[in-house]
């Protein structure tokens, strides 16, 4: 059974930085795509960033490009997202996700989801 355990969320001020971590267990992810979605109150889940496990190719939403950096540690089966220059509009629950195969911007394509971690950015 796949488990995704997120950590690193919290309350910060605008302009601050946070790093989220997601440790995956339960199977190998050699050909998977791992990433992050977020959901703000009253809004749909939206794609944030993803990374291809095989070669480390990364993908970003336009809203976070240049501010967020996704990375992975293969040995630890862990994916990270370093978030800088945080804005109040980044406030959301952030979910770690995994899917087999090619990357997708659609949340319905991701098979495994973490429990979510709250990020709150005050102005």
Short mmCIF file of N, CA and C in Angstrom, two decimals:
data_model
loop_
_atom_site.label_atom_id
_atom_site.label_comp_id
_atom_site.label_asym_id
_atom_site.label_seq_id
_atom_site.Cartn_x
_atom_site.Cartn_y
_atom_site.Cartn_z
N UNK A 1 0.85 -1.20 0.00
CA UNK A 1 0.00 0.00 0.00
C UNK A 1 0.88 1.25 0.00
N UNK A 2 0.59 2.15 -0.92
CA UNK A 2 1.40 3.37 -1.04
C UNK A 2 0.99 4.36 0.03
N UNK A 3 2.00 4.93 0.65
CA UNK A 3 1.77 6.01 1.62
C UNK A 3 2.59 7.22 1.23
N UNK A 4 1.95 8.37 1.31
CA UNK A 4 2.62 9.65 1.06
C UNK A 4 2.47 10.48 2.33
N UNK A 5 3.57 10.85 2.92
CA UNK A 5 3.53 11.60 4.17
C UNK A 5 4.18 12.96 3.95
N UNK A 6 3.35 13.99 4.05
CA UNK A 6 3.82 15.35 3.82
C UNK A 6 4.22 16.01 5.13
N UNK A 7 5.11 16.97 5.03
CA UNK A 7 5.49 17.77 6.19
C UNK A 7 6.02 19.10 5.70
N UNK A 8 6.08 20.07 6.62
CA UNK A 8 6.70 21.34 6.31
C UNK A 8 5.77 22.53 6.17
N UNK A 9 4.48 22.31 6.25
CA UNK A 9 3.57 23.42 6.14
C UNK A 9 3.61 24.31 7.38
N UNK A 10 2.92 25.44 7.30
CA UNK A 10 2.88 26.33 8.44
C UNK A 10 2.36 27.70 8.08
N UNK A 11 2.49 28.60 9.05
CA UNK A 11 2.06 29.99 8.90
C UNK A 11 3.29 30.87 8.72
N UNK A 12 3.33 31.61 7.63
CA UNK A 12 4.45 32.50 7.36
C UNK A 12 3.91 33.84 6.87
N UNK A 13 4.81 34.79 6.77
CA UNK A 13 4.44 36.11 6.26
C UNK A 13 4.78 36.19 4.77
N UNK A 14 4.12 37.10 4.10
CA UNK A 14 4.40 37.32 2.68
C UNK A 14 5.88 37.61 2.50
N UNK A 15 6.46 36.99 1.49
CA UNK A 15 7.87 37.15 1.22
C UNK A 15 8.76 36.09 1.84
N UNK A 16 8.21 35.33 2.78
CA UNK A 16 8.97 34.26 3.44
C UNK A 16 9.07 33.03 2.54
N UNK A 17 9.81 32.05 3.06
CA UNK A 17 10.02 30.79 2.35
C UNK A 17 9.59 29.61 3.21
N UNK A 18 9.23 28.53 2.55
CA UNK A 18 8.91 27.26 3.21
C UNK A 18 9.36 26.14 2.30
N UNK A 19 9.69 25.00 2.92
CA UNK A 19 9.97 23.81 2.13
C UNK A 19 9.05 22.70 2.58
N UNK A 20 8.30 22.16 1.63
CA UNK A 20 7.45 21.00 1.88
C UNK A 20 8.19 19.73 1.47
N UNK A 21 7.97 18.68 2.24
CA UNK A 21 8.55 17.38 1.93
C UNK A 21 7.45 16.35 1.81
N UNK A 22 7.70 15.34 1.00
CA UNK A 22 6.76 14.24 0.85
C UNK A 22 7.54 12.95 0.74
N UNK A 23 7.42 12.10 1.76
CA UNK A 23 8.10 10.82 1.77
C UNK A 23 7.13 9.74 1.28
N UNK A 24 7.54 9.01 0.26
CA UNK A 24 6.71 7.97 -0.33
C UNK A 24 7.21 6.59 0.08
N UNK A 25 6.28 5.69 0.31
CA UNK A 25 6.65 4.33 0.67
C UNK A 25 5.61 3.36 0.15
N UNK A 26 5.97 2.09 0.13
CA UNK A 26 5.01 1.06 -0.25
C UNK A 26 5.25 0.42 -1.60
N UNK A 27 6.07 1.07 -2.45
CA UNK A 27 6.41 0.49 -3.75
C UNK A 27 7.53 1.30 -4.36
N UNK A 28 8.02 0.84 -5.46
CA UNK A 28 9.06 1.59 -6.16
C UNK A 28 8.39 2.58 -7.12
N UNK A 29 9.11 3.66 -7.41
CA UNK A 29 8.56 4.72 -8.23
C UNK A 29 9.47 5.04 -9.41
N UNK A 30 10.08 4.04 -9.95
CA UNK A 30 11.11 4.27 -10.96
C UNK A 30 10.59 4.96 -12.21
N UNK A 31 9.31 4.77 -12.53
CA UNK A 31 8.78 5.39 -13.75
C UNK A 31 7.64 6.33 -13.45
N UNK A 32 7.60 6.84 -12.26
CA UNK A 32 6.47 7.66 -11.83
C UNK A 32 6.72 9.14 -12.02
N UNK A 33 5.64 9.87 -11.89
CA UNK A 33 5.68 11.32 -11.78
C UNK A 33 5.16 11.68 -10.39
N UNK A 34 5.91 12.48 -9.69
CA UNK A 34 5.47 12.95 -8.37
C UNK A 34 5.31 14.45 -8.41
N UNK A 35 4.40 14.95 -7.61
CA UNK A 35 4.20 16.38 -7.66
C UNK A 35 3.36 16.92 -6.52
N UNK A 36 2.90 18.14 -6.73
CA UNK A 36 2.10 18.84 -5.72
C UNK A 36 0.91 19.53 -6.39
N UNK A 37 -0.24 19.39 -5.75
CA UNK A 37 -1.40 20.19 -6.06
C UNK A 37 -1.73 21.00 -4.81
N UNK A 38 -2.57 21.99 -4.98
CA UNK A 38 -3.04 22.77 -3.83
C UNK A 38 -4.50 23.11 -4.01
N UNK A 39 -5.14 23.33 -2.87
CA UNK A 39 -6.55 23.70 -2.88
C UNK A 39 -6.80 24.76 -1.83
N UNK A 40 -7.27 25.90 -2.29
CA UNK A 40 -7.64 26.99 -1.40
C UNK A 40 -9.13 26.89 -1.10
N UNK A 41 -9.58 27.47 0.00
CA UNK A 41 -11.01 27.40 0.35
C UNK A 41 -11.89 27.92 -0.78
N UNK A 42 -12.88 27.13 -1.14
CA UNK A 42 -13.83 27.53 -2.16
C UNK A 42 -13.32 27.42 -3.58
N UNK A 43 -12.14 26.88 -3.76
CA UNK A 43 -11.56 26.76 -5.10
C UNK A 43 -11.27 25.30 -5.42
N UNK A 44 -11.10 25.03 -6.70
CA UNK A 44 -10.75 23.69 -7.13
C UNK A 44 -9.26 23.43 -6.90
N UNK A 45 -8.94 22.14 -6.87
CA UNK A 45 -7.53 21.79 -6.76
C UNK A 45 -6.80 22.23 -8.01
N UNK A 46 -5.61 22.77 -7.80
CA UNK A 46 -4.84 23.23 -8.95
C UNK A 46 -3.41 22.68 -8.90
N UNK A 47 -2.89 22.43 -10.07
CA UNK A 47 -1.54 21.93 -10.23
C UNK A 47 -0.54 22.97 -9.75
N UNK A 48 0.49 22.51 -9.05
CA UNK A 48 1.55 23.40 -8.60
C UNK A 48 2.87 23.07 -9.32
N UNK A 49 3.32 21.84 -9.14
CA UNK A 49 4.61 21.43 -9.73
C UNK A 49 4.67 19.92 -9.77
N UNK A 50 5.52 19.41 -10.68
CA UNK A 50 5.72 17.97 -10.78
C UNK A 50 7.13 17.69 -11.24
N UNK A 51 7.58 16.46 -10.96
CA UNK A 51 8.91 16.05 -11.36
C UNK A 51 8.86 14.60 -11.83
N UNK A 52 9.56 14.36 -12.92
CA UNK A 52 9.60 13.02 -13.47
C UNK A 52 10.70 12.25 -12.77
N UNK A 53 10.35 11.10 -12.22
CA UNK A 53 11.29 10.37 -11.37
C UNK A 53 12.50 9.88 -12.17
N UNK A 54 12.31 9.52 -13.43
CA UNK A 54 13.39 8.93 -14.22
C UNK A 54 14.53 9.91 -14.48
N UNK A 55 14.18 11.11 -14.91
CA UNK A 55 15.23 12.03 -15.34
C UNK A 55 15.19 13.38 -14.63
N UNK A 56 14.24 13.55 -13.72
CA UNK A 56 14.19 14.79 -12.96
C UNK A 56 13.63 15.99 -13.70
N UNK A 57 13.02 15.74 -14.85
CA UNK A 57 12.42 16.87 -15.56
C UNK A 57 11.30 17.46 -14.71
N UNK A 58 11.24 18.78 -14.69
CA UNK A 58 10.29 19.47 -13.82
C UNK A 58 9.26 20.26 -14.60
N UNK A 59 8.12 20.48 -13.97
CA UNK A 59 7.00 21.21 -14.56
C UNK A 59 6.42 22.11 -13.48
N UNK A 60 6.01 23.31 -13.89
CA UNK A 60 5.48 24.27 -12.93
C UNK A 60 4.24 24.97 -13.47
N UNK A 61 3.36 25.32 -12.54
CA UNK A 61 2.27 26.22 -12.89
C UNK A 61 2.84 27.62 -13.11
N UNK A 62 2.22 28.36 -13.99
CA UNK A 62 2.71 29.72 -14.28
C UNK A 62 2.73 30.57 -13.01
N UNK A 63 1.78 30.32 -12.12
CA UNK A 63 1.64 31.15 -10.92
C UNK A 63 2.79 30.97 -9.94
N UNK A 64 3.55 29.88 -10.07
CA UNK A 64 4.64 29.64 -9.12
C UNK A 64 6.00 29.60 -9.80
N UNK A 65 6.03 29.67 -11.10
CA UNK A 65 7.28 29.58 -11.84
C UNK A 65 8.22 30.70 -11.40
N UNK A 66 9.46 30.34 -11.12
CA UNK A 66 10.43 31.32 -10.66
C UNK A 66 10.45 31.51 -9.16
N UNK A 67 9.43 31.00 -8.48
CA UNK A 67 9.37 31.13 -7.01
C UNK A 67 9.47 29.77 -6.31
N UNK A 68 8.94 28.74 -6.94
CA UNK A 68 8.94 27.39 -6.37
C UNK A 68 9.92 26.51 -7.14
N UNK A 69 10.56 25.62 -6.41
CA UNK A 69 11.47 24.66 -7.02
C UNK A 69 11.17 23.26 -6.49
N UNK A 70 10.86 22.35 -7.39
CA UNK A 70 10.60 20.97 -7.00
C UNK A 70 11.87 20.15 -7.22
N UNK A 71 12.11 19.22 -6.31
CA UNK A 71 13.28 18.35 -6.43
C UNK A 71 12.97 17.00 -5.81
N UNK A 72 13.88 16.05 -6.02
CA UNK A 72 13.64 14.71 -5.47
C UNK A 72 14.93 14.14 -4.93
N UNK A 73 14.77 13.22 -4.00
CA UNK A 73 15.89 12.44 -3.49
C UNK A 73 15.53 10.98 -3.72
N UNK A 74 16.12 10.41 -4.74
CA UNK A 74 15.76 9.04 -5.12
C UNK A 74 16.01 8.04 -3.99
N UNK A 75 17.13 8.22 -3.29
CA UNK A 75 17.49 7.27 -2.24
C UNK A 75 16.48 7.27 -1.10
N UNK A 76 15.87 8.42 -0.87
CA UNK A 76 14.90 8.54 0.22
C UNK A 76 13.47 8.46 -0.26
N UNK A 77 13.26 8.30 -1.56
CA UNK A 77 11.89 8.29 -2.11
C UNK A 77 11.11 9.52 -1.64
N UNK A 78 11.76 10.64 -1.70
CA UNK A 78 11.17 11.86 -1.17
C UNK A 78 11.21 12.96 -2.22
N UNK A 79 10.13 13.71 -2.28
CA UNK A 79 10.05 14.86 -3.17
C UNK A 79 9.87 16.11 -2.32
N UNK A 80 10.45 17.19 -2.77
CA UNK A 80 10.41 18.45 -2.04
C UNK A 80 9.88 19.55 -2.95
N UNK A 81 9.33 20.57 -2.33
CA UNK A 81 9.07 21.80 -3.06
C UNK A 81 9.53 22.96 -2.18
N UNK A 82 10.52 23.67 -2.67
CA UNK A 82 11.02 24.86 -2.00
C UNK A 82 10.22 26.04 -2.49
N UNK A 83 9.56 26.72 -1.57
CA UNK A 83 8.68 27.83 -1.94
C UNK A 83 9.29 29.12 -1.40
N UNK A 84 9.55 30.06 -2.28
CA UNK A 84 10.11 31.34 -1.88
C UNK A 84 9.19 32.47 -2.31
N UNK A 85 9.45 33.64 -1.78
CA UNK A 85 8.64 34.83 -2.11
C UNK A 85 7.16 34.51 -2.02
N UNK A 86 6.77 33.89 -0.94
CA UNK A 86 5.38 33.47 -0.78
C UNK A 86 4.43 34.64 -0.75
N UNK A 87 3.26 34.44 -1.31
CA UNK A 87 2.22 35.46 -1.39
C UNK A 87 0.97 34.97 -0.67
N UNK A 88 0.12 35.87 -0.23
CA UNK A 88 -1.14 35.44 0.41
C UNK A 88 -1.95 34.51 -0.49
N UNK A 89 -1.88 34.70 -1.79
CA UNK A 89 -2.64 33.83 -2.70
C UNK A 89 -2.06 32.41 -2.80
N UNK A 90 -0.92 32.18 -2.19
CA UNK A 90 -0.38 30.82 -2.11
C UNK A 90 -1.00 30.02 -0.97
N UNK A 91 -1.80 30.69 -0.15
CA UNK A 91 -2.45 30.02 0.97
C UNK A 91 -3.37 28.92 0.46
N UNK A 92 -3.14 27.70 0.95
CA UNK A 92 -3.91 26.54 0.51
C UNK A 92 -3.46 25.31 1.28
N UNK A 93 -4.22 24.24 1.11
CA UNK A 93 -3.74 22.93 1.53
C UNK A 93 -2.95 22.35 0.35
N UNK A 94 -1.75 21.91 0.62
CA UNK A 94 -0.87 21.37 -0.41
C UNK A 94 -0.85 19.85 -0.30
N UNK A 95 -1.08 19.21 -1.44
CA UNK A 95 -1.15 17.75 -1.49
C UNK A 95 -0.01 17.20 -2.33
N UNK A 96 0.64 16.18 -1.81
CA UNK A 96 1.63 15.43 -2.57
C UNK A 96 0.90 14.35 -3.37
N UNK A 97 1.33 14.15 -4.61
CA UNK A 97 0.65 13.20 -5.49
C UNK A 97 1.66 12.36 -6.25
N UNK A 98 1.20 11.19 -6.67
CA UNK A 98 2.03 10.30 -7.48
C UNK A 98 1.15 9.65 -8.54
N UNK A 99 1.72 9.51 -9.73
CA UNK A 99 1.06 8.72 -10.78
C UNK A 99 2.14 7.96 -11.53
N UNK A 100 1.75 6.86 -12.11
CA UNK A 100 2.65 6.14 -12.98
C UNK A 100 2.66 6.80 -14.35
N UNK A 101 3.83 6.75 -15.00
CA UNK A 101 3.89 7.23 -16.36
C UNK A 101 4.04 8.73 -16.47
N UNK A 102 3.57 9.25 -17.61
CA UNK A 102 3.85 10.64 -17.97
C UNK A 102 3.12 11.62 -17.07
N UNK A 103 3.63 12.80 -17.07
CA UNK A 103 3.12 13.86 -16.23
C UNK A 103 1.75 14.33 -16.73
N UNK A 104 0.93 14.82 -15.81
CA UNK A 104 -0.36 15.38 -16.18
C UNK A 104 -0.65 16.58 -15.30
N UNK A 105 -1.38 17.54 -15.86
CA UNK A 105 -1.82 18.70 -15.09
C UNK A 105 -3.17 18.46 -14.42
N UNK A 106 -3.78 17.30 -14.69
CA UNK A 106 -5.11 17.02 -14.19
C UNK A 106 -5.06 16.22 -12.90
N UNK A 107 -5.70 16.68 -11.85
CA UNK A 107 -5.66 15.96 -10.58
C UNK A 107 -6.26 14.55 -10.68
N UNK A 108 -7.22 14.37 -11.54
CA UNK A 108 -7.86 13.06 -11.66
C UNK A 108 -6.91 11.98 -12.19
N UNK A 109 -5.80 12.40 -12.77
CA UNK A 109 -4.84 11.43 -13.33
C UNK A 109 -3.90 10.88 -12.27
N UNK A 110 -3.91 11.45 -11.11
CA UNK A 110 -2.97 11.03 -10.07
C UNK A 110 -3.64 9.99 -9.17
N UNK A 111 -2.96 8.88 -9.00
CA UNK A 111 -3.52 7.75 -8.28
C UNK A 111 -3.41 7.90 -6.78
N UNK A 112 -2.28 8.40 -6.33
CA UNK A 112 -2.01 8.45 -4.89
C UNK A 112 -1.92 9.89 -4.41
N UNK A 113 -2.53 10.12 -3.25
CA UNK A 113 -2.57 11.45 -2.67
C UNK A 113 -2.16 11.38 -1.21
N UNK A 114 -1.40 12.39 -0.76
CA UNK A 114 -1.13 12.52 0.65
C UNK A 114 -2.32 13.14 1.37
N UNK A 115 -2.16 13.31 2.68
CA UNK A 115 -3.26 13.82 3.48
C UNK A 115 -3.37 15.34 3.40
N UNK A 116 -2.35 15.98 2.90
CA UNK A 116 -2.36 17.43 2.76
C UNK A 116 -1.68 18.12 3.93
N UNK A 117 -1.07 19.26 3.63
CA UNK A 117 -0.45 20.08 4.66
C UNK A 117 -0.82 21.54 4.40
N UNK A 118 -1.20 22.23 5.44
CA UNK A 118 -1.69 23.62 5.31
C UNK A 118 -0.52 24.59 5.21
N UNK A 119 -0.62 25.46 4.23
CA UNK A 119 0.30 26.59 4.11
C UNK A 119 -0.53 27.86 4.17
N UNK A 120 -0.21 28.73 5.10
CA UNK A 120 -0.92 29.98 5.25
C UNK A 120 0.07 31.12 5.18
N UNK A 121 -0.20 32.04 4.27
CA UNK A 121 0.69 33.18 4.07
C UNK A 121 -0.07 34.45 4.44
N UNK A 122 0.40 35.14 5.46
CA UNK A 122 -0.27 36.36 5.89
C UNK A 122 0.36 37.57 5.21
N UNK A 123 -0.48 38.59 5.02
CA UNK A 123 0.00 39.79 4.32
C UNK A 123 0.60 40.80 5.28
#
